[in-house]
Amino acid sequence: MGLSRLAALHGVATSYSPSPDVTVSVPDDTVIAVLAALGVDAGTPEDVRRSLVAAESRSRLLPPTVVVWAGEPLPPALTALPPGSTVTVEPEPAGGPPAPATSWKVPEAASSWKLPGAAEAAPDPAELPPGWTPPPYGVHRLHVRTPEHHEATATLVAAPARVPQPPERTHGFLVQLYSLLSARSWGMGDLGDLADLAAWAGRTLGSGFIQVNPLHAAVPGKPTDPSPYRPSSRRFPDPVHLHVESVPEYGHVHDRATLDDLRQDAAALSEAVLNKGALIDRDAVWELKRQALELIAQVPLTPGRRAAYCDFLAEQGQALEDHALWCALAEVHGPDWHSWPEPLRDPRSPATARARSELLDRVDLHCRLAWLTATQLAEAQRAAEDAGMEVGIVHDLAVGVHPAGADTWAQQDAFAHGMSVGAPPDAFNARGQDWGLPPWRPDALAATGYAAFRGLLRGLLAHAGALRIDHVMGLFRLWWVPEGRPPTDGTYVAYDAEAMLAVLVLEAHRAGSAVVGEDLGTVEPGVREALARRGVLGTSVLWFERDWDGDGRPLAPEKWRRDCLATATTHDLPSTAARLTGDHVTLRHRLGLLTRPLEEELTEDVTGTAEWLALLARLRMLPEGDGNEEAAVRAVHRFLRATPARMTGVWLPDTVGDRRPQNLPGTWDQYPNWRLPIADPEGHPVTLEEIAASPRLHGLMEVLRPAKARTAPPGERPA
């Protein structure tokens, strides 16, 4: 009983429910290990007793973080303060003269207070406590002093009620950027290709957005982990995505011969991928780009460019310095900081400070690469906006970072060491999942006013029309797996979802960006409702949208939710062509991934697909007698367009009939995850230029794009 009470006080679950009628108990040794990762000793009954006494004796006048939402009642943390208490708010610095602090006294009827509808609006005095001035949207310091002279300080997050919303109806492409090679690419897709795709899709197809995979910085290796979802840092992008020739200093490099040789080698890489069956080789691409960028970095910046770079350094501050220093140290000591000389494992040690001075040139190079990448990210978003896109580039936030990378080195106190994020056993994976990503400590986030989360969001949203959050349920709770144990021996750890959401809404509001949450799979009751209340869109994938509370049949289009991104597939699922033909089942069979006989899997798959095709036929979306694969893919997207979903996403490989998944969960070396270029139905890679000219693409997009933007496919006259 004591262990359960101690766990509950720290947000650690001692049981969970994989389905409404099933409850699973968490092993005690798992609970003890998770508590230890949170700095709580529970190894023996006596340790539990002492820790419980300590936890219960730490009664706080205020929680570490207090949230106030515009237009909503003040939170219990404020309304429960003793009458007569003095409350002072010190506003967050906003770049200009510091705003004065405001103070007020807590009246008797504190529970009736309300925050006015907008921080900038003139409030109704009757709604406010005496002396209360609504804080502007931001993250402020809150001080309380009671009549008994007890004092407390907390972080105050003042947020608008909802994130900015996308247009009522819009469509766009979903693409893994590395897979999108153009005729000018250096062996993989880059930010120049992204800008070009956005400009073309916006102007020609009336598309409203382009959603890309996470562009976070990777952990270098031999080979580098190609997964975009296990990055070194989520805060800074990877310069491997740079389009080298677009860097302004490129044209002023003195050693043109070396640059020409590098370009020829890059052309050979692309040729191998596009015409010789080679896989995308991120390491080979980066080696060529690194050499070219080092030559470019020798070109002095013009005064204006130097000023812009200095502004960037000032804006990014310590976070960029730490990231660049980790990159420089990794070049010397290897990419896993746990194996570095012990003094260098501490980012604030004297030895690390000396290393910073000794590696100053390399640190500056990595800072400059971060700046160049941020600049091209901004240019891609600007190209999307100039093309008329209502949203623009939708960036992706991975659920965590690699345990050996820059973020875990620079922010060691924020991570739970010896723990990994994953998922419990479910109907799709009886063994559970371990993603190998160390989780943030919820107590550390709260104690620092969510500084790490705020900085992460601010960096990602700086050049985003919207942000997709992978496994958005992680704002509420995450499945922690102790190191060395199977995922079945994990447990859920709760986060302060109110604070996490407030920070998310605040930063999205500041950036003017919409937010899409990936809420597929097992979702805790109330999570989708909480997200919807704050304007966070969900994700609905056609094949999973069934009447699960009724007969289990495909959900009619009018019954879909409105506030979502609707799509036929994702990067972790089969392409639509593979789903329709059953190719994805035979692929998993060849790789030994099936848990049932092939015949059973095929029968279930064919039955499920037939149900959807029958619905499409009944709705007259699939012409009678037209059973070819291409027509069926068009019918699927015609159905998506018939739903009320605000955003409709088209998997770019679907537009040319690609049958290969970009990622096959459950595989490592058995399948070339994250290394395939977009290809046609026969598996032959196609370039961006060929995609843009594809009659199949134009036939598919005809069912989605608004009438005013419709144009005839290449070779056909407009009607």
XYZ file of C-alpha atoms in Angstrom:
719
model
C 0.000 0.000 0.000
C 2.833 2.366 0.823
C 4.538 1.761 -2.519
C 1.281 2.397 -4.395
C 0.744 5.647 -2.494
C 4.322 6.761 -3.131
C 4.006 5.917 -6.829
C 0.720 7.827 -7.109
C 2.304 10.935 -5.574
C 4.922 10.876 -8.347
C 2.602 10.012 -11.244
C 3.814 6.420 -11.602
C 1.092 3.888 -12.442
C 0.912 0.593 -10.545
C -1.630 -0.845 -12.990
C -2.999 -0.071 -16.437
C -5.923 -1.079 -18.653
C -5.059 -2.185 -22.202
C -8.819 -2.493 -22.831
C -11.895 -1.339 -20.885
C -12.502 -4.730 -19.260
C -8.886 -5.656 -18.483
C -6.562 -4.372 -15.735
C -2.907 -5.396 -15.590
C -0.782 -4.939 -12.453
C 2.705 -3.485 -12.847
C 5.506 -5.489 -11.168
C 6.788 -3.876 -7.972
C 10.383 -3.937 -9.201
C 9.326 -1.879 -12.236
C 7.675 0.706 -9.999
C 10.777 0.828 -7.777
C 13.080 1.282 -10.789
C 10.943 4.073 -12.261
C 10.776 5.866 -8.907
C 14.561 5.621 -8.665
C 14.855 7.308 -12.084
C 12.779 10.136 -10.594
C 15.164 10.432 -7.641
C 12.847 8.632 -5.209
C 14.271 5.793 -3.095
C 11.838 2.881 -2.718
C 14.267 -0.062 -2.552
C 13.098 -1.343 0.836
C 9.934 -0.934 2.946
C 11.859 1.461 5.180
C 12.954 3.488 2.133
C 9.333 3.637 1.006
C 8.247 4.887 4.428
C 10.909 7.629 4.511
C 10.208 8.722 0.937
C 6.478 8.766 1.605
C 6.908 10.903 4.707
C 9.163 13.279 2.767
C 6.736 13.526 -0.149
C 3.665 14.106 2.004
C 5.429 16.657 4.175
C 6.331 18.781 1.156
C 3.020 20.584 1.107
C 3.302 23.388 -1.424
C 1.474 26.664 -1.388
C 1.757 26.578 -5.182
C 2.563 23.819 -7.677
C 5.763 24.390 -9.703
C 3.747 25.585 -12.716
C 0.372 27.331 -12.762
C -1.713 27.659 -15.946
C -4.287 30.330 -16.720
C -6.355 30.042 -19.899
C -7.915 33.051 -21.580
C -11.663 33.239 -21.014
C -11.728 30.472 -18.394
C -11.961 30.405 -14.593
C -8.714 30.799 -12.712
C -7.190 27.478 -11.621
C -7.613 25.992 -8.133
C -3.959 26.808 -7.409
C -5.008 30.490 -7.295
C -8.603 30.300 -6.120
C -7.598 28.104 -3.148
C -5.070 30.632 -1.815
C -5.839 31.993 1.641
C -7.858 35.242 1.562
C -5.617 38.230 2.086
C -2.652 36.628 0.318
C -0.604 38.921 -1.904
C -0.086 37.625 -5.420
C 2.555 39.214 -7.645
C 3.137 38.512 -11.342
C 6.485 39.456 -12.896
C 5.907 39.473 -16.679
C 8.183 37.594 -19.032
C 10.701 39.870 -20.796
C 9.303 40.671 -24.229
C 12.357 42.239 -25.843
C 11.508 45.839 -24.964
C 11.564 47.725 -21.663
C 10.705 45.378 -18.784
C 7.013 45.439 -17.908
C 6.231 46.333 -14.308
C 5.132 43.631 -11.906
C 1.507 43.656 -10.794
C 0.225 42.683 -7.355
C -3.228 42.056 -5.903
C -4.878 40.695 -2.795
C -6.890 37.509 -2.718
C -10.519 38.386 -1.826
C -12.965 36.166 0.024
C -14.900 34.940 -3.044
C -11.860 33.826 -4.976
C -13.641 30.922 -6.700
C -15.732 33.290 -8.855
C -12.812 34.978 -10.638
C -12.463 34.635 -14.361
C -9.744 35.577 -16.764
C -11.133 37.774 -19.567
C -11.525 36.397 -23.065
C -8.239 37.749 -24.413
C -5.211 39.025 -22.637
C -5.084 42.061 -24.890
C -8.789 42.909 -24.499
C -10.190 45.355 -21.972
C -11.712 43.147 -19.264
C -15.028 43.567 -17.544
C -14.038 44.853 -14.084
C -16.839 42.794 -12.545
C -15.082 39.596 -13.622
C -11.779 40.422 -11.957
C -10.519 40.259 -8.414
C -9.529 43.633 -6.956
C -6.192 44.760 -8.353
C -5.944 41.901 -10.850
C -4.437 42.747 -14.220
C -4.588 39.854 -16.703
C -1.021 38.882 -17.660
C -0.163 38.996 -21.345
C 0.217 35.657 -23.049
C 3.567 34.287 -21.957
C 5.550 32.504 -19.245
C 5.874 34.653 -16.129
C 7.054 34.424 -12.515
C 4.368 34.154 -9.872
C 4.979 35.023 -6.212
C 2.583 34.471 -3.310
C 2.819 35.698 0.279
C 0.109 34.673 2.748
C -1.037 36.726 5.765
C 0.934 34.203 7.857
C 4.070 35.188 5.887
C 4.362 31.878 4.046
C 5.859 32.420 0.592
C 6.003 30.505 -2.662
C 7.190 31.073 -6.212
C 6.013 29.322 -9.376
C 5.998 29.621 -13.143
C 2.802 31.137 -14.541
C 1.829 30.140 -18.095
C -0.823 32.493 -19.501
C -2.122 30.976 -22.717
C -4.878 31.608 -25.250
C -7.634 29.010 -25.190
C -6.782 27.348 -28.528
C -4.051 27.029 -31.117
C -4.512 28.797 -34.469
C -6.729 26.825 -36.827
C -6.091 25.796 -40.444
C -8.606 26.768 -43.147
C -11.969 25.019 -43.237
C -10.856 22.671 -46.011
C -7.406 22.146 -47.471
C -5.362 19.325 -48.935
C -1.659 18.649 -49.297
C 1.085 16.077 -49.598
C 2.809 13.898 -47.007
C 6.398 13.092 -47.949
C 9.611 11.751 -46.494
C 11.962 14.471 -47.740
C 15.027 12.246 -48.219
C 12.975 10.095 -50.662
C 12.180 13.034 -52.960
C 15.138 13.310 -55.333
C 15.158 15.909 -58.068
C 17.533 16.194 -61.002
C 19.718 18.510 -58.902
C 19.746 16.546 -55.621
C 22.974 15.341 -54.033
C 21.828 11.744 -53.559
C 18.749 12.479 -51.402
C 15.970 15.026 -51.241
C 16.827 18.393 -49.693
C 15.326 21.713 -48.665
C 15.644 23.068 -52.186
C 13.479 20.181 -53.378
C 11.002 20.879 -50.569
C 10.690 24.529 -51.578
C 10.233 23.513 -55.212
C 7.581 20.908 -54.349
C 5.702 23.485 -52.291
C 5.860 26.138 -55.029
C 4.636 23.687 -57.673
C 1.902 22.067 -55.572
C 0.556 25.383 -54.336
C 0.451 27.045 -57.719
C -0.551 24.096 -59.915
C -2.715 21.968 -57.637
C -4.064 24.467 -55.131
C -2.493 22.448 -52.308
C -2.475 24.022 -48.866
C 0.394 22.209 -47.164
C 3.356 19.847 -47.407
C 3.968 17.597 -44.381
C 7.520 16.263 -44.023
C 9.297 13.805 -41.761
C 11.274 15.124 -38.774
C 14.305 17.059 -40.023
C 16.037 16.849 -36.626
C 19.814 16.497 -36.349
C 20.941 12.862 -36.479
C 23.546 11.065 -34.394
C 26.534 10.464 -36.713
C 27.643 6.868 -36.962
C 29.004 4.114 -39.169
C 26.392 3.879 -40.490
C 24.244 6.698 -39.163
C 20.849 5.543 -37.934
C 18.651 6.562 -40.897
C 15.465 6.835 -38.812
C 14.254 10.442 -38.533
C 12.569 9.424 -35.288
C 15.762 8.709 -33.275
C 17.599 12.038 -33.577
C 20.541 13.472 -31.697
C 18.627 16.699 -31.165
C 15.025 17.687 -31.748
C 15.927 21.327 -31.199
C 18.132 21.825 -34.271
C 17.775 20.581 -37.857
C 20.294 18.438 -39.696
C 22.479 20.238 -42.268
C 22.398 17.113 -44.468
C 19.135 18.624 -45.755
C 20.860 21.744 -47.084
C 20.744 22.484 -50.781
C 24.399 23.358 -51.177
C 24.184 25.507 -54.301
C 21.584 27.776 -52.653
C 23.996 28.939 -49.957
C 24.902 32.526 -51.029
C 28.631 32.016 -50.411
C 28.710 29.009 -52.763
C 29.356 31.154 -55.809
C 32.389 32.775 -54.163
C 34.330 29.626 -53.243
C 37.861 29.933 -54.584
C 38.525 26.210 -55.062
C 36.055 25.629 -57.908
C 37.784 22.443 -59.053
C 37.128 20.687 -55.760
C 33.516 21.876 -55.741
C 33.035 20.570 -59.286
C 34.476 17.192 -58.280
C 32.101 17.022 -55.314
C 29.145 17.849 -57.535
C 30.144 15.087 -59.955
C 30.376 12.607 -57.094
C 26.956 13.743 -55.876
C 25.536 13.258 -59.369
C 26.932 9.723 -59.331
C 25.188 9.067 -56.003
C 21.879 10.230 -57.435
C 22.415 8.214 -60.607
C 23.002 5.082 -58.536
C 19.793 5.617 -56.565
C 17.619 6.588 -59.518
C 18.856 4.145 -62.145
C 21.002 1.429 -60.584
C 18.945 0.182 -57.672
C 21.125 1.676 -54.930
C 19.625 2.713 -51.606
C 19.796 6.291 -50.363
C 23.109 6.578 -48.504
C 22.803 9.397 -45.997
C 26.417 9.030 -44.855
C 27.805 9.275 -48.374
C 25.628 12.312 -49.058
C 26.771 14.002 -45.862
C 30.452 13.336 -46.562
C 30.187 15.199 -49.885
C 28.112 18.012 -48.442
C 30.421 18.349 -45.446
C 33.424 18.891 -47.678
C 31.541 21.421 -49.797
C 30.185 23.283 -46.770
C 33.624 23.505 -45.198
C 34.862 25.184 -48.378
C 31.865 27.516 -48.330
C 32.517 28.402 -44.678
C 35.928 29.790 -45.687
C 34.196 32.546 -47.663
C 33.830 35.683 -45.487
C 30.258 36.733 -44.835
C 29.141 40.092 -46.169
C 28.291 42.701 -43.494
C 24.582 42.047 -43.852
C 24.990 38.273 -43.723
C 27.339 38.607 -40.730
C 24.723 40.688 -38.899
C 22.028 38.098 -39.624
C 24.298 35.309 -38.369
C 25.076 37.222 -35.167
C 21.365 37.768 -34.593
C 20.808 34.041 -34.967
C 23.542 33.249 -32.449
C 22.032 35.693 -29.960
C 18.526 34.287 -30.434
C 19.587 30.658 -29.985
C 21.956 31.318 -27.088
C 23.226 28.528 -24.855
C 21.173 25.844 -26.581
C 22.994 26.337 -29.891
C 26.393 26.603 -28.206
C 25.812 23.274 -26.488
C 24.590 21.603 -29.656
C 27.522 22.855 -31.734
C 30.008 21.859 -29.037
C 28.538 18.353 -28.869
C 28.942 18.083 -32.664
C 32.578 19.216 -32.406
C 33.359 16.848 -29.521
C 31.678 13.960 -31.350
C 34.112 14.476 -34.235
C 36.995 13.932 -31.824
C 35.672 11.425 -29.288
C 32.883 9.603 -31.125
C 29.104 10.063 -31.190
C 28.270 8.482 -27.807
C 29.042 10.999 -25.067
C 28.864 8.259 -22.419
C 32.219 6.976 -23.730
C 33.950 10.392 -23.762
C 36.626 11.226 -21.206
C 34.722 11.640 -17.967
C 35.238 15.423 -17.518
C 33.733 16.029 -20.980
C 30.543 14.169 -20.083
C 29.547 17.230 -18.057
C 28.650 20.140 -20.384
C 29.428 22.632 -17.598
C 32.794 21.259 -16.425
C 36.058 23.271 -16.667
C 37.408 20.614 -19.066
C 34.432 21.126 -21.362
C 34.944 24.885 -21.248
C 38.579 24.384 -22.301
C 37.494 22.062 -25.091
C 35.102 24.732 -26.290
C 38.030 27.139 -26.703
C 40.263 24.523 -28.343
C 37.544 23.551 -30.835
C 36.287 27.058 -31.465
C 36.568 26.830 -35.263
C 34.581 23.583 -35.391
C 32.005 24.933 -32.961
C 31.565 28.007 -35.153
C 31.199 25.782 -38.238
C 28.391 23.806 -36.642
C 26.706 27.017 -35.494
C 26.906 28.340 -39.034
C 25.474 25.108 -40.457
C 22.530 25.397 -38.062
C 21.992 28.963 -39.265
C 22.178 28.017 -42.941
C 19.700 25.178 -42.401
C 17.297 27.437 -40.504
C 17.587 29.961 -43.330
C 16.625 27.377 -45.945
C 13.762 26.144 -43.762
C 12.470 29.727 -43.743
C 12.883 29.922 -47.508
C 10.850 26.737 -47.972
C 8.005 28.143 -45.880
C 8.208 31.437 -47.764
C 8.007 29.551 -51.098
C 4.899 27.763 -49.841
C 3.257 31.013 -48.755
C 4.172 32.755 -52.011
C 2.507 29.880 -53.880
C -0.732 30.555 -52.046
C -0.566 27.743 -49.494
C -2.816 28.539 -46.519
C -0.694 26.419 -44.155
C 2.647 25.734 -45.831
C 5.249 23.364 -44.432
C 4.059 21.022 -41.678
C 7.061 19.942 -39.617
C 7.162 16.797 -37.514
C 8.195 16.482 -33.866
C 9.601 13.060 -32.957
C 8.553 11.597 -29.613
C 12.093 11.520 -28.232
C 15.850 11.595 -28.838
C 18.714 9.134 -29.055
C 20.268 8.373 -25.633
C 23.764 9.140 -26.945
C 22.959 12.423 -28.660
C 23.360 16.139 -28.108
C 20.103 16.763 -26.255
C 20.721 14.123 -23.585
C 24.257 15.466 -23.082
C 23.267 19.120 -22.810
C 20.100 18.542 -20.755
C 21.084 15.617 -18.555
C 18.993 16.735 -15.586
C 15.864 16.774 -17.735
C 16.041 13.110 -18.782
C 15.253 9.944 -16.834
C 18.424 7.904 -17.147
C 18.099 4.140 -17.366
C 14.609 4.450 -18.863
C 13.266 4.145 -22.385
C 9.977 5.188 -23.962
C 7.839 2.525 -25.586
C 4.346 1.051 -25.642
C 2.628 -1.668 -23.611
C 1.413 -4.926 -25.137
C -1.709 -4.528 -27.247
C -3.751 -6.342 -29.856
C -1.177 -5.549 -32.545
C 2.003 -6.310 -30.593
C 1.757 -8.807 -27.752
C 5.346 -8.133 -26.695
C 5.007 -4.374 -26.390
C 7.512 -1.913 -27.850
C 10.759 -0.319 -26.697
C 11.734 2.680 -28.830
C 15.118 3.244 -27.198
C 14.365 6.901 -26.389
C 14.988 8.263 -22.882
C 11.976 10.194 -21.537
C 11.879 13.641 -20.066
C 11.433 13.727 -16.287
C 8.071 15.380 -15.558
C 9.365 16.775 -12.253
C 12.374 18.383 -13.947
C 10.181 19.945 -16.636
C 7.842 21.424 -14.039
C 10.673 22.716 -11.848
C 12.194 24.635 -14.777
C 8.912 26.063 -16.071
C 9.066 23.695 -19.061
C 12.040 25.613 -20.449
C 13.324 22.687 -22.540
C 9.895 22.062 -24.053
C 9.362 25.751 -24.737
C 12.724 26.104 -26.483
C 12.106 22.984 -28.540
C 8.710 24.186 -29.737
C 9.925 27.699 -30.456
C 12.708 26.376 -32.670
C 10.454 23.993 -34.596
C 7.636 26.475 -35.067
C 9.870 29.306 -36.259
C 9.492 28.264 -39.902
C 6.405 26.047 -39.772
C 2.882 26.636 -40.983
C 1.875 23.774 -38.713
C 3.453 21.156 -36.465
C 2.677 17.453 -36.349
C 3.390 15.843 -32.974
C 4.258 12.165 -33.146
C 2.510 10.128 -30.420
C 0.767 13.209 -29.074
C -0.515 11.111 -26.165
C 2.967 11.622 -24.710
C 1.844 15.060 -23.526
C -0.296 13.174 -21.010
C 1.654 10.010 -20.189
C 4.445 7.816 -21.535
C 5.232 4.139 -21.164
C 8.598 3.896 -19.385
C 10.634 0.710 -19.745
C 13.535 0.132 -17.301
C 16.826 -0.567 -19.065
C 17.479 -4.279 -19.624
C 13.853 -5.304 -19.198
C 11.240 -6.244 -21.800
C 8.571 -3.695 -22.744
C 5.994 -5.833 -20.940
C 7.711 -4.830 -17.671
C 7.155 -1.106 -18.151
C 4.600 1.290 -16.700
C 2.957 4.611 -17.437
C 4.327 7.849 -16.004
C 2.048 10.880 -16.011
C 2.966 14.390 -17.158
C 1.207 17.629 -16.289
C -0.890 17.684 -19.448
C -2.443 21.036 -18.555
C 0.997 22.671 -18.447
C 2.299 20.813 -21.514
C -0.765 21.839 -23.515
C -0.566 25.440 -22.302
C 3.049 25.728 -23.453
C 2.151 24.131 -26.787
C -0.824 26.439 -27.350
C 1.190 29.488 -26.316
C 4.108 28.790 -28.667
C 1.809 27.827 -31.553
C -0.101 31.085 -30.994
C 3.125 33.089 -31.077
C 4.150 31.419 -34.334
C 0.668 31.529 -35.890
C 0.890 27.789 -36.525
C -1.692 25.011 -36.420
C -0.976 21.729 -34.608
C -1.783 18.159 -35.662
C -1.489 15.349 -33.127
C -0.764 11.764 -34.165
C -3.335 10.061 -31.938
C -3.425 6.599 -33.502
C -3.500 3.384 -31.485
C -4.382 3.069 -27.811
C -5.497 6.448 -26.482
C -6.345 7.089 -22.844
C -9.982 8.164 -22.289
C -10.370 11.929 -22.331
C -7.164 12.638 -24.250
C -8.760 13.276 -27.633
C -11.361 15.498 -25.999
C -8.688 17.523 -24.171
C -6.703 17.976 -27.375
C -9.784 18.997 -29.351
C -10.707 21.561 -26.690
C -7.331 23.248 -27.282
C -7.695 23.143 -31.066
C -5.156 20.355 -31.674
C -6.258 18.379 -34.717
C -6.213 14.580 -34.636
C -5.098 12.069 -37.266
C -7.582 9.747 -38.985
C -6.347 6.967 -41.278
C -9.010 5.501 -43.545
C -8.430 1.806 -42.875
C -8.757 2.291 -39.100
C -11.906 4.429 -39.209
C -14.635 1.924 -38.370
C -17.726 1.944 -36.182
C -15.917 0.317 -33.275
C -18.815 0.995 -30.901
C -21.296 -0.575 -33.304
C -21.011 -3.173 -36.047
C -17.304 -2.551 -36.741
C -17.918 -1.733 -40.395
C -16.211 1.143 -42.274
C -17.273 4.517 -40.958
C -19.412 6.535 -43.358
C -17.750 9.793 -44.454
C -20.240 12.065 -42.687
C -19.458 10.369 -39.364
C -15.763 11.246 -39.441
C -14.534 13.960 -37.122
C -14.013 17.399 -38.566
C -10.931 18.514 -36.672
C -8.401 16.110 -38.084
C -5.899 15.373 -40.803
C -7.503 12.595 -42.876
C -5.242 10.341 -44.895
C -5.111 6.913 -46.474
C -1.757 5.958 -45.006
C 1.341 7.124 -43.108
C 5.091 6.514 -43.190
C 4.636 3.456 -40.916
C 1.850 1.866 -42.971
C 1.553 0.255 -46.414
C 1.013 2.472 -49.421
C -2.562 2.538 -50.690
C -1.684 0.417 -53.721
C -0.037 -2.203 -51.494
C -3.065 -2.168 -49.176
C -5.502 -2.654 -52.054
C -3.514 -5.479 -53.651
C -2.464 -7.272 -50.457
C 1.214 -6.777 -51.290
C 1.906 -5.617 -47.740
C 0.839 -9.003 -46.327
C 3.063 -11.006 -48.655
C 5.964 -8.658 -47.904
C 5.611 -9.228 -44.168
C 5.330 -12.963 -44.838
C 8.601 -12.986 -46.813
C 10.311 -11.243 -43.917
C 8.928 -13.614 -41.297
C 6.883 -10.951 -39.513
C 3.489 -12.665 -39.500
C 2.254 -14.213 -36.253
C -0.469 -16.225 -38.019
C -0.531 -18.433 -41.141
C -0.329 -16.496 -44.405
C -3.762 -17.729 -45.504
C -5.415 -16.325 -42.371
C -3.710 -12.963 -42.774
C -4.642 -12.752 -46.453
C -8.253 -13.713 -45.798
C -8.646 -11.057 -43.113
C -6.922 -8.458 -45.277
C -9.014 -9.222 -48.358
C -12.206 -9.132 -46.309
C -11.359 -5.768 -44.786
C -10.388 -4.239 -48.125
C -13.529 -5.629 -49.782
C -15.690 -3.928 -47.142
C -14.141 -0.572 -47.976
C -14.427 -1.081 -51.729
C -18.073 -2.069 -51.321
C -18.747 1.152 -49.406
C -16.973 3.188 -52.076
C -19.102 1.503 -54.738
C -22.344 2.139 -52.818
C -21.389 5.805 -52.531
C -20.759 5.903 -56.306
C -17.148 6.840 -55.722
C -15.806 3.752 -57.474
C -17.246 3.504 -60.976
C -19.038 0.202 -61.598
C -16.835 -2.291 -63.374
C -13.753 -0.118 -62.906
C -11.777 -2.363 -60.578
C -8.240 -1.403 -61.508
C -5.862 -0.335 -58.788
C -5.419 3.248 -60.006
C -9.186 3.856 -60.031
C -9.463 2.398 -56.532
C -6.734 4.737 -55.236
C -8.662 7.683 -56.695
C -11.862 6.404 -55.065
C -10.161 6.196 -51.670
C -9.127 9.835 -51.908
C -12.535 10.847 -53.248
C -13.919 9.353 -50.039
C -11.441 11.318 -47.908
C -12.540 14.496 -49.642
C -16.171 13.638 -48.760
C -15.428 13.585 -45.036
C -15.641 16.822 -43.019
C -11.912 16.630 -42.204
C -10.282 20.060 -42.292
C -7.054 18.703 -43.775
C -6.732 15.893 -46.326
C -3.250 14.447 -46.712
C -2.065 12.553 -49.785
C 0.943 10.251 -49.360
C 3.129 11.474 -52.238
C 4.247 7.938 -53.224
C 0.541 7.085 -53.681
C 0.334 9.601 -56.532
C 2.652 7.467 -58.688
C 1.559 4.015 -57.473
C 4.543 3.195 -55.244
C 3.907 -0.124 -53.454
C 6.819 -0.084 -51.019
C 6.523 1.194 -47.441
C 9.121 3.713 -46.356
C 9.315 2.029 -42.957
C 8.280 -1.457 -41.896
C 7.897 -1.552 -38.098
C 9.454 -4.581 -36.496
C 12.390 -4.714 -38.923
C 15.946 -3.436 -38.789
C 18.315 -4.971 -41.362
C 15.628 -7.139 -42.968
C 14.153 -4.157 -44.818
C 15.691 -0.880 -46.100
C 13.734 1.425 -43.798
C 14.103 5.163 -44.434
C 16.383 4.589 -47.474
C 14.019 4.186 -50.430
C 13.360 6.804 -53.115
C 9.792 7.327 -54.316
C 9.111 4.821 -57.089
C 6.488 3.841 -59.674
C 4.395 0.618 -59.464
C 7.296 -1.420 -60.867
C 9.671 -0.083 -58.220
C 11.620 2.208 -60.559
C 12.558 5.465 -58.797
C 10.981 8.665 -60.073
C 12.301 12.209 -59.700
C 10.439 15.275 -58.535
C 10.286 16.427 -62.143
C 8.722 13.113 -63.212
C 6.255 13.218 -60.325
C 5.135 16.715 -61.312
C 4.555 15.552 -64.898
C 2.809 12.287 -63.957
C -0.643 11.819 -65.560
C -1.451 9.415 -62.721
C -0.750 12.140 -60.158
C -2.879 14.695 -61.989
C -5.723 12.197 -62.310
C -5.625 11.544 -58.574
C -5.350 15.194 -57.552
C -8.305 16.087 -59.772
C -10.577 14.609 -57.095
C -9.050 16.800 -54.366
C -8.020 20.178 -55.622
C -10.478 23.053 -55.617
C -12.185 23.792 -58.920
C -10.488 27.170 -59.364
C -7.057 25.498 -59.359
C -7.871 22.600 -61.670
C -5.705 22.290 -64.736
C -5.457 19.626 -67.367
C -2.890 16.847 -66.955
C 0.178 17.118 -69.178
C -0.680 16.419 -72.800
C -4.416 17.088 -72.388
C -6.413 20.174 -73.243
C -8.448 21.770 -70.467
C -12.151 20.980 -70.625
